[in-house]
């Protein structure tokens, strides 16, 4: 085997980029970059019935959004293409014809109904369902007769009997499978399209793949691929099967799990930072040395060590992701946060899409109030709700604050001070509040809490003078008037 590190991510265009697939791509990317190796994207599009329109483009688009780039693929070319399986049929045919000629594969004429009846019978007898091999030793006459009935054959690999297949896994150490538990498996379907386990082995060999990092759900495929490698006398790549991603209940992450957002494009649409998501996904089943959790892409490349891939399931902690994204959001330029937030305010009908420069400046100030606490762009809608209400419904805690004996005096003086302001800006509003303190003698919580509740309806929130500025003079005075009437 070549000493060059060559790894691949091989998506099927059957759907959009899922968090689990993104992790597989990211681990391979980090592994390649950390070893100055080659990262390849190969599109496995042979399952034509499940392919969706735009699936291929979507996979590549959101990998790029995450910050992943590649050295060889359908869009950048390379010396080992084509990089779509559907364009490699001549290569596959050459190899399955060779297996047929050497008796290592055979044509199977069983119908789906016959195979299902066989499976049901095995289950009823408490046997492990697997193909019985009934077509393995057909005579030429029997094959001719079956073809005369109009049956189209698939091609099955003849699994060696009484053999143990063992490989050393990067994550799981030594893994063994007994061949007798694996029935003769289909390598070419009745429509002439190769199956996954055959095509992937051929492709990995000819693309000189040195390491295969993929999810734990593929581990049962590995012995079948080892058989293909062995049949052709090929070198075997080093395998590493990463553990499952589970939810906080320690259950396997399912696409039907509504508690967790699972597709990368959804995170983009919600206004998450790609750098934060890259950072978070990298730590799903891998940990660097030390206690740090926030890393740039370059730092992750430098630190990545496949030997530190976890043997335990990776827990998808939504709160941790929100915290991590918040750390990135706080470090962004305010204009970038505004760009992430504005579409959500527009969609919610809070602001018009066509705005004046004055309206844009108001939006900028509004978003600036919440940059420190925002976890993602879409969160601005809920956070800023108070700025779009004409009426405030005071909850029990807020009502208790407004019932304090000093409140009427504070509100009356605040109204006088704010009414007199020519420039309704945070700096001037802060001076006005100081003047209220001086005139009434009330300070600290007795002063600031009633002002916050009266103007915003909340007992805590962003910088008070700035919040009052964004609310605007007319709205603030109207709210104070209702309390002093």
Coordinates of C-alpha atoms in Angstrom, one line a residue:
X1 CA 0.0 0.0 0.0
X2 CA 1.1 3.5 -0.7
X3 CA 2.3 5.5 2.3
X4 CA 0.3 8.5 1.0
X5 CA -2.7 9.5 3.1
X6 CA -5.8 9.4 0.9
X7 CA -9.3 9.5 2.4
X8 CA -12.7 10.1 1.1
X9 CA -16.2 11.2 2.0
X10 CA -18.7 9.4 -0.3
X11 CA -22.2 10.9 0.0
X12 CA -25.3 9.6 -1.8
X13 CA -27.5 12.3 -3.4
X14 CA -30.5 10.8 -1.7
X15 CA -31.0 13.7 0.7
X16 CA -29.5 16.8 2.2
X17 CA -26.4 17.0 4.4
X18 CA -27.2 15.4 7.8
X19 CA -25.2 16.1 10.9
X20 CA -23.9 12.5 11.0
X21 CA -22.7 12.7 7.4
X22 CA -21.2 16.1 8.0
X23 CA -19.2 14.6 10.9
X24 CA -17.9 11.8 8.7
X25 CA -16.8 14.3 6.1
X26 CA -15.2 16.5 8.8
X27 CA -13.2 13.7 10.4
X28 CA -11.9 12.6 7.0
X29 CA -11.0 16.2 6.2
X30 CA -9.2 16.8 9.5
X31 CA -7.4 13.5 9.1
X32 CA -6.2 14.4 5.6
X33 CA -5.2 17.9 6.4
X34 CA -3.4 16.9 9.6
X35 CA -1.2 14.5 7.6
X36 CA -0.8 16.7 4.5
X37 CA -2.9 14.0 2.7
X38 CA -5.6 14.1 0.1
X39 CA -9.3 14.5 0.8
X40 CA -11.6 13.2 -1.9
X41 CA -15.4 13.5 -2.4
X42 CA -16.9 10.7 -4.4
X43 CA -20.6 10.7 -5.2
X44 CA -22.2 7.3 -4.7
X45 CA -25.3 7.8 -6.9
X46 CA -26.1 4.2 -7.9
X47 CA -29.3 4.1 -5.8
X48 CA -31.2 5.9 -8.6
X49 CA -34.6 5.3 -7.1
X50 CA -33.7 7.3 -3.9
X51 CA -31.7 10.1 -5.5
X52 CA -33.3 13.5 -5.2
X53 CA -33.1 16.4 -7.5
X54 CA -30.4 18.8 -6.3
X55 CA -29.1 16.3 -3.7
X56 CA -25.6 16.3 -5.1
X57 CA -25.3 20.1 -5.3
X58 CA -26.8 20.4 -1.8
X59 CA -24.2 18.1 -0.3
X60 CA -21.3 20.1 -1.8
X61 CA -22.8 23.5 -1.0
X62 CA -23.2 22.9 2.7
X63 CA -19.9 21.2 3.1
X64 CA -18.3 24.4 1.6
X65 CA -20.5 26.5 4.0
X66 CA -19.1 24.5 6.9
X67 CA -15.6 25.3 5.8
X68 CA -14.6 22.0 4.2
X69 CA -12.7 22.0 1.0
X70 CA -11.4 19.0 -1.1
X71 CA -8.7 18.0 -3.5
X72 CA -10.5 15.7 -5.9
X73 CA -14.2 15.5 -6.8
X74 CA -16.8 16.0 -9.5
X75 CA -16.2 19.7 -9.5
X76 CA -12.4 20.0 -9.2
X77 CA -11.4 16.8 -11.1
X78 CA -8.4 14.7 -10.3
X79 CA -6.3 11.8 -11.5
X80 CA -8.6 9.0 -10.2
X81 CA -12.0 9.9 -11.7
X82 CA -14.7 9.8 -12.7
X83 CA -15.9 10.7 -9.2
X84 CA -19.5 9.7 -9.7
X85 CA -20.2 6.0 -9.4
X86 CA -22.8 6.1 -12.2
X87 CA -19.9 7.0 -14.6
X88 CA -17.7 4.1 -13.5
X89 CA -19.9 1.2 -14.8
X90 CA -17.3 -0.1 -17.3
X91 CA -14.8 -0.5 -14.5
X92 CA -17.3 -2.4 -12.3
X93 CA -18.4 -4.7 -15.2
X94 CA -14.8 -5.6 -15.9
X95 CA -14.4 -6.8 -12.3
X96 CA -17.7 -8.6 -11.7
X97 CA -17.3 -10.4 -15.1
X98 CA -13.9 -11.5 -13.8
X99 CA -15.5 -12.8 -10.6
X100 CA -18.1 -14.7 -12.6
X101 CA -15.4 -16.2 -14.8
X102 CA -13.4 -17.4 -11.8
X103 CA -16.4 -18.8 -10.0
X104 CA -16.2 -16.3 -7.2
X105 CA -19.6 -14.9 -8.1
X106 CA -22.7 -16.3 -9.7
X107 CA -26.0 -15.3 -11.2
X108 CA -29.1 -15.5 -8.9
X109 CA -32.5 -15.8 -10.5
X110 CA -34.6 -15.7 -7.3
X111 CA -37.5 -13.4 -7.3
X112 CA -38.3 -10.9 -4.5
X113 CA -41.2 -13.0 -3.5
X114 CA -39.1 -16.1 -3.2
X115 CA -36.4 -14.3 -1.2
X116 CA -39.0 -12.9 1.2
X117 CA -40.6 -16.3 1.7
X118 CA -37.1 -17.7 2.5
X119 CA -36.5 -15.0 5.0
X120 CA -39.8 -15.5 6.7
X121 CA -39.2 -19.2 7.0
X122 CA -35.8 -18.7 8.6
X123 CA -37.2 -16.2 11.1
X124 CA -40.0 -18.7 11.9
X125 CA -37.3 -21.3 12.6
X126 CA -35.4 -18.8 14.8
X127 CA -32.5 -18.8 12.2
X128 CA -30.5 -15.7 11.2
X129 CA -32.0 -14.5 7.9
X130 CA -29.5 -14.9 5.1
X131 CA -29.5 -16.1 1.5
X132 CA -29.4 -19.9 1.3
X133 CA -27.3 -20.1 -1.8
X134 CA -29.9 -22.0 -3.8
X135 CA -28.7 -20.5 -7.1
X136 CA -25.0 -21.0 -6.3
X137 CA -24.6 -24.4 -8.1
X138 CA -27.2 -24.1 -11.0
X139 CA -26.4 -26.0 -14.1
X140 CA -26.3 -24.4 -17.5
X141 CA -29.6 -26.0 -18.3
X142 CA -31.2 -24.7 -15.2
X143 CA -30.0 -21.2 -15.9
X144 CA -31.3 -21.4 -19.4
X145 CA -34.7 -22.6 -18.2
X146 CA -34.9 -19.8 -15.7
X147 CA -34.0 -17.2 -18.3
X148 CA -36.6 -18.6 -20.6
X149 CA -39.2 -17.8 -18.0
X150 CA -38.1 -14.1 -18.4
X151 CA -36.2 -13.9 -15.1
X152 CA -33.4 -11.4 -14.9
X153 CA -30.5 -12.4 -12.7
X154 CA -28.7 -10.4 -10.0
X155 CA -25.1 -11.4 -9.3
X156 CA -24.1 -12.6 -5.9
X157 CA -20.7 -13.0 -4.4
X158 CA -19.9 -16.5 -3.3
X159 CA -18.9 -16.0 0.4
X160 CA -16.1 -18.4 1.5
X161 CA -17.2 -20.9 4.1
X162 CA -15.8 -21.5 7.6
X163 CA -13.6 -18.4 7.5
X164 CA -12.9 -15.7 10.0
X165 CA -12.4 -12.1 8.8
X166 CA -10.5 -9.9 11.2
X167 CA -9.3 -6.3 10.9
X168 CA -7.8 -3.9 13.3
X169 CA -10.1 -0.9 13.6
X170 CA -8.7 2.6 14.6
X171 CA -11.6 3.0 17.0
X172 CA -12.7 -0.5 18.0
X173 CA -9.3 -2.4 17.9
X174 CA -9.6 -6.0 16.6
X175 CA -13.0 -6.8 15.0
X176 CA -13.9 -10.3 13.7
X177 CA -16.7 -11.7 11.7
X178 CA -17.5 -15.3 10.8
X179 CA -18.2 -15.9 7.1
X180 CA -20.9 -18.5 7.9
X181 CA -23.0 -15.7 9.3
X182 CA -23.0 -13.8 6.1
X183 CA -25.0 -15.1 3.2
X184 CA -23.9 -14.8 -0.4
X185 CA -24.6 -11.1 -1.0
X186 CA -25.7 -9.3 -4.2
X187 CA -22.9 -7.3 -5.9
X188 CA -25.0 -6.4 -9.0
X189 CA -28.7 -5.8 -9.0
X190 CA -31.1 -7.1 -11.6
X191 CA -31.0 -3.7 -13.4
X192 CA -27.2 -4.1 -13.9
X193 CA -26.2 -1.5 -11.2
X194 CA -23.6 -2.6 -8.8
X195 CA -24.4 -2.5 -5.1
X196 CA -22.7 -0.4 -2.5
X197 CA -20.4 -3.1 -1.0
X198 CA -19.0 -4.1 -4.4
X199 CA -18.7 -0.6 -5.9
X200 CA -17.1 1.0 -2.8
X201 CA -14.4 -1.6 -2.6
X202 CA -13.5 -1.2 -6.3
X203 CA -13.5 2.5 -6.0
X204 CA -11.5 2.6 -2.8
X205 CA -8.9 0.4 -4.5
X206 CA -8.6 2.4 -7.7
X207 CA -8.6 5.7 -5.9
X208 CA -5.8 4.5 -3.7
X209 CA -7.8 5.1 -0.5
X210 CA -5.5 4.5 2.5
X211 CA -7.9 5.0 5.4
X212 CA -11.7 4.6 5.6
X213 CA -13.2 6.7 8.5
X214 CA -16.9 6.2 8.6
X215 CA -19.8 5.7 11.0
X216 CA -20.4 2.6 13.2
X217 CA -23.4 1.7 11.1
X218 CA -21.1 0.6 8.3
X219 CA -19.1 -1.9 10.4
X220 CA -21.2 -4.9 9.2
X221 CA -20.4 -3.9 5.6
X222 CA -16.6 -4.2 6.3
X223 CA -16.3 -8.0 6.0
X224 CA -18.1 -8.0 2.7
X225 CA -15.7 -5.4 1.4
X226 CA -12.7 -7.4 2.8
X227 CA -13.9 -10.4 0.7
X228 CA -13.9 -8.2 -2.4
X229 CA -10.4 -7.0 -1.7
X230 CA -9.3 -10.6 -1.0
X231 CA -10.9 -11.9 -4.2
X232 CA -8.7 -9.5 -6.3
X233 CA -5.6 -9.7 -4.1
X234 CA -5.8 -6.0 -3.3
X235 CA -4.2 -4.2 -0.3
X236 CA -6.8 -3.4 2.4
X237 CA -7.2 0.2 3.7
X238 CA -7.1 0.9 7.4
X239 CA -10.7 1.1 8.8
X240 CA -12.0 3.3 11.6
X241 CA -15.7 3.2 12.6
X242 CA -16.7 6.1 14.7
X243 CA -19.4 5.6 17.4
X244 CA -23.0 6.6 17.0
X245 CA -24.3 10.1 17.7
X246 CA -27.0 9.9 20.4
X247 CA -29.4 12.3 21.9
X248 CA -29.4 13.4 25.5
X249 CA -31.5 10.3 26.4
X250 CA -28.6 8.2 25.0
X251 CA -30.8 7.0 22.1
X252 CA -29.5 6.8 18.5
X253 CA -29.9 10.1 16.7
X254 CA -32.8 9.6 14.4
X255 CA -33.9 11.9 11.5
X256 CA -37.4 11.7 13.2
X257 CA -36.0 13.1 16.4
X258 CA -37.7 16.5 16.5
X259 CA -35.8 17.7 19.6
X260 CA -32.6 18.1 17.5
X261 CA -32.1 20.0 14.3
X262 CA -30.3 17.5 12.1
X263 CA -29.5 19.1 8.7
X264 CA -26.7 21.5 8.1
X265 CA -28.8 23.8 5.9
X266 CA -31.2 24.3 8.8
X267 CA -28.4 25.6 11.0
X268 CA -27.4 28.0 8.2
X269 CA -31.0 29.2 7.8
X270 CA -31.2 29.8 11.6
X271 CA -28.2 32.0 11.5
X272 CA -25.6 29.7 13.1
X273 CA -21.9 30.4 12.5
X274 CA -20.2 27.8 10.3
X275 CA -17.0 28.0 12.3
X276 CA -19.0 27.2 15.5
X277 CA -20.7 24.3 13.9
X278 CA -17.4 23.0 12.5
X279 CA -15.9 23.2 16.0
X280 CA -18.9 21.5 17.7
X281 CA -19.1 18.6 15.2
X282 CA -15.4 18.0 15.5
X283 CA -15.9 17.3 19.2
X284 CA -18.8 14.8 18.6
X285 CA -16.8 11.6 19.2
X286 CA -13.3 13.1 19.3
X287 CA -11.4 15.0 21.9
X288 CA -8.1 16.8 21.9
X289 CA -5.7 16.9 24.7
X290 CA -6.5 19.4 27.4
X291 CA -9.7 21.0 28.6
X292 CA -10.2 23.6 25.8
X293 CA -13.4 23.4 23.7
X294 CA -13.1 26.4 21.4
X295 CA -10.8 25.9 18.4
X296 CA -10.3 27.5 15.0
X297 CA -10.3 25.2 12.0
X298 CA -6.5 25.5 11.8
X299 CA -6.1 24.5 15.5
X300 CA -8.4 21.5 14.9
X301 CA -6.3 20.4 12.0
X302 CA -3.1 20.8 14.0
X303 CA -4.5 18.8 17.0
X304 CA -6.5 16.1 15.2
X305 CA -5.3 12.6 16.1
X306 CA -7.5 9.6 15.0
X307 CA -6.2 7.7 18.0
X308 CA -8.3 10.0 20.2
X309 CA -11.6 9.1 18.5
X310 CA -14.0 8.0 21.2
X311 CA -15.1 4.5 21.9
X312 CA -18.3 5.8 23.6
X313 CA -21.3 7.2 21.8
X314 CA -21.2 11.0 21.1
X315 CA -23.9 12.9 22.9
X316 CA -25.5 15.7 20.9
X317 CA -25.8 18.4 23.5
X318 CA -28.0 21.2 22.0
X319 CA -27.3 23.6 24.9
X320 CA -23.6 23.2 24.4
X321 CA -24.0 24.0 20.7
X322 CA -25.9 27.1 21.5
X323 CA -23.3 28.1 24.1
X324 CA -20.5 27.5 21.6
X325 CA -22.2 29.5 18.8
X326 CA -22.8 32.3 21.3
X327 CA -19.1 32.5 21.9
X328 CA -18.5 32.9 18.2
X329 CA -21.4 35.4 17.8
X330 CA -19.9 37.7 20.5
X331 CA -16.7 38.0 18.6
X332 CA -18.3 38.9 15.3
X333 CA -18.5 42.4 13.9
X334 CA -21.9 43.9 14.7
X335 CA -22.7 44.3 11.0
X336 CA -22.2 40.5 10.5
X337 CA -24.6 39.8 13.4
X338 CA -27.1 42.3 11.8
X339 CA -26.8 40.4 8.5
X340 CA -27.6 37.1 10.3
X341 CA -30.5 38.5 12.2
X342 CA -32.3 40.8 9.7
X343 CA -33.8 38.1 7.5
X344 CA -35.6 36.6 10.5
X345 CA -37.0 40.0 11.6
X346 CA -38.2 40.5 8.0
X347 CA -39.8 37.0 7.9
X348 CA -41.5 37.5 11.2
X349 CA -43.0 40.7 9.8
X350 CA -41.3 42.9 12.4
X351 CA -39.5 45.1 10.0
X352 CA -40.1 45.9 6.3
X353 CA -37.8 44.5 3.6
X354 CA -37.5 47.9 2.0
X355 CA -36.1 50.2 4.7
X356 CA -34.8 53.7 4.9
X357 CA -31.3 54.4 6.2
X358 CA -32.9 55.6 9.5
X359 CA -34.8 52.2 9.8
X360 CA -31.6 50.3 9.1
X361 CA -29.8 52.2 11.8
X362 CA -32.6 51.4 14.2
X363 CA -32.3 47.7 13.4
X364 CA -28.6 47.9 13.9
X365 CA -29.0 49.3 17.4
X366 CA -31.7 46.8 18.2
X367 CA -29.5 43.8 17.2
X368 CA -26.6 45.4 19.1
X369 CA -28.6 45.2 22.3
X370 CA -28.6 41.4 22.1
X371 CA -25.3 40.4 20.5
X372 CA -23.8 39.4 23.8
X373 CA -26.6 36.9 24.5
X374 CA -27.6 35.7 21.1
X375 CA -26.9 32.1 20.3
X376 CA -28.0 32.3 16.6
X377 CA -29.5 34.8 14.2
X378 CA -33.2 33.6 14.4
X379 CA -33.2 34.1 18.2
X380 CA -33.4 37.9 17.7
X381 CA -37.2 37.6 17.0
X382 CA -38.0 36.2 20.4
X383 CA -35.4 38.3 22.2
X384 CA -36.6 41.6 20.8
X385 CA -40.3 41.1 21.1
X386 CA -40.8 43.9 23.6
X387 CA -39.7 46.5 21.0
X388 CA -42.6 45.6 18.7
X389 CA -45.4 45.7 21.3
X390 CA -47.7 48.7 21.9
X391 CA -49.1 47.3 25.1
X392 CA -47.2 45.6 27.9
X393 CA -48.7 42.7 29.9
X394 CA -46.9 42.9 33.2
X395 CA -46.4 39.4 34.8
X396 CA -46.6 38.8 38.6
X397 CA -43.0 39.7 39.3
X398 CA -43.1 42.9 37.2
X399 CA -46.4 43.9 38.9
X400 CA -44.8 43.4 42.3
X401 CA -42.0 45.8 41.3
X402 CA -44.4 48.4 40.1
X403 CA -46.4 48.2 43.3
X404 CA -43.5 49.5 45.4
X405 CA -44.2 52.8 47.2
X406 CA -41.5 54.8 45.5
X407 CA -42.6 54.0 42.0
X408 CA -45.1 56.8 41.3
X409 CA -42.5 59.4 42.3
X410 CA -39.8 57.8 40.2
X411 CA -42.1 57.5 37.1
X412 CA -43.3 61.0 37.3
X413 CA -39.8 62.4 37.5
X414 CA -38.6 60.1 34.7
X415 CA -41.4 61.3 32.5
X416 CA -40.3 64.9 33.1
X417 CA -36.7 64.2 32.5
X418 CA -37.2 62.2 29.2
X419 CA -39.8 64.7 27.9
X420 CA -37.2 67.4 28.1
X421 CA -34.6 65.5 26.1
X422 CA -33.9 66.9 22.6
X423 CA -31.6 64.1 21.7
X424 CA -33.2 60.8 22.7
X425 CA -29.9 58.8 22.8
X426 CA -28.5 56.4 25.3
X427 CA -25.9 58.8 26.7
X428 CA -28.5 61.5 27.3
X429 CA -31.0 59.0 28.7
X430 CA -28.4 57.8 31.2
X431 CA -28.0 61.4 32.4
X432 CA -31.7 61.7 32.7
X433 CA -31.9 58.6 35.0
X434 CA -29.1 60.1 37.1
X435 CA -31.2 63.3 37.4
X436 CA -34.1 61.2 38.6
X437 CA -31.9 59.7 41.3
X438 CA -30.8 63.1 42.4
X439 CA -34.4 64.6 42.4
X440 CA -36.1 61.6 44.2
X441 CA -33.3 60.3 46.3
X442 CA -34.0 56.8 45.2
X443 CA -31.1 54.7 43.8
X444 CA -29.9 51.2 43.0
X445 CA -32.6 48.5 42.7
X446 CA -35.3 50.9 43.9
X447 CA -34.5 53.2 41.0
X448 CA -33.4 51.0 38.1
X449 CA -35.8 48.1 38.5
X450 CA -39.0 50.1 38.3
X451 CA -37.6 52.0 35.3
X452 CA -36.7 48.8 33.5
X453 CA -40.1 47.2 34.2
X454 CA -42.1 50.3 33.3
X455 CA -40.3 50.8 30.0
X456 CA -39.6 47.3 28.8
X457 CA -42.0 45.1 30.9
X458 CA -39.0 43.0 31.9
X459 CA -37.1 42.6 35.2
X460 CA -33.8 42.0 33.4
X461 CA -32.5 42.7 29.9
X462 CA -30.0 44.6 27.9
X463 CA -28.3 47.9 28.8
X464 CA -31.2 50.0 30.1
X465 CA -30.4 53.5 28.5
X466 CA -29.7 51.8 25.1
X467 CA -33.0 49.8 25.3
X468 CA -34.9 53.0 26.1
X469 CA -33.3 54.7 23.1
X470 CA -34.3 51.9 20.8
X471 CA -37.9 51.8 22.1
X472 CA -38.1 55.5 21.2
X473 CA -39.3 58.6 23.0
X474 CA -43.0 58.3 21.9
X475 CA -43.4 54.7 23.0
X476 CA -41.6 55.1 26.3
X477 CA -43.5 58.2 27.3
X478 CA -46.8 56.5 26.4
X479 CA -45.9 53.6 28.6
X480 CA -45.0 55.9 31.5
X481 CA -48.1 57.9 31.1
X482 CA -50.3 54.8 31.6
X483 CA -48.5 54.2 34.9
X484 CA -48.8 57.8 36.1
X485 CA -52.4 58.4 35.1

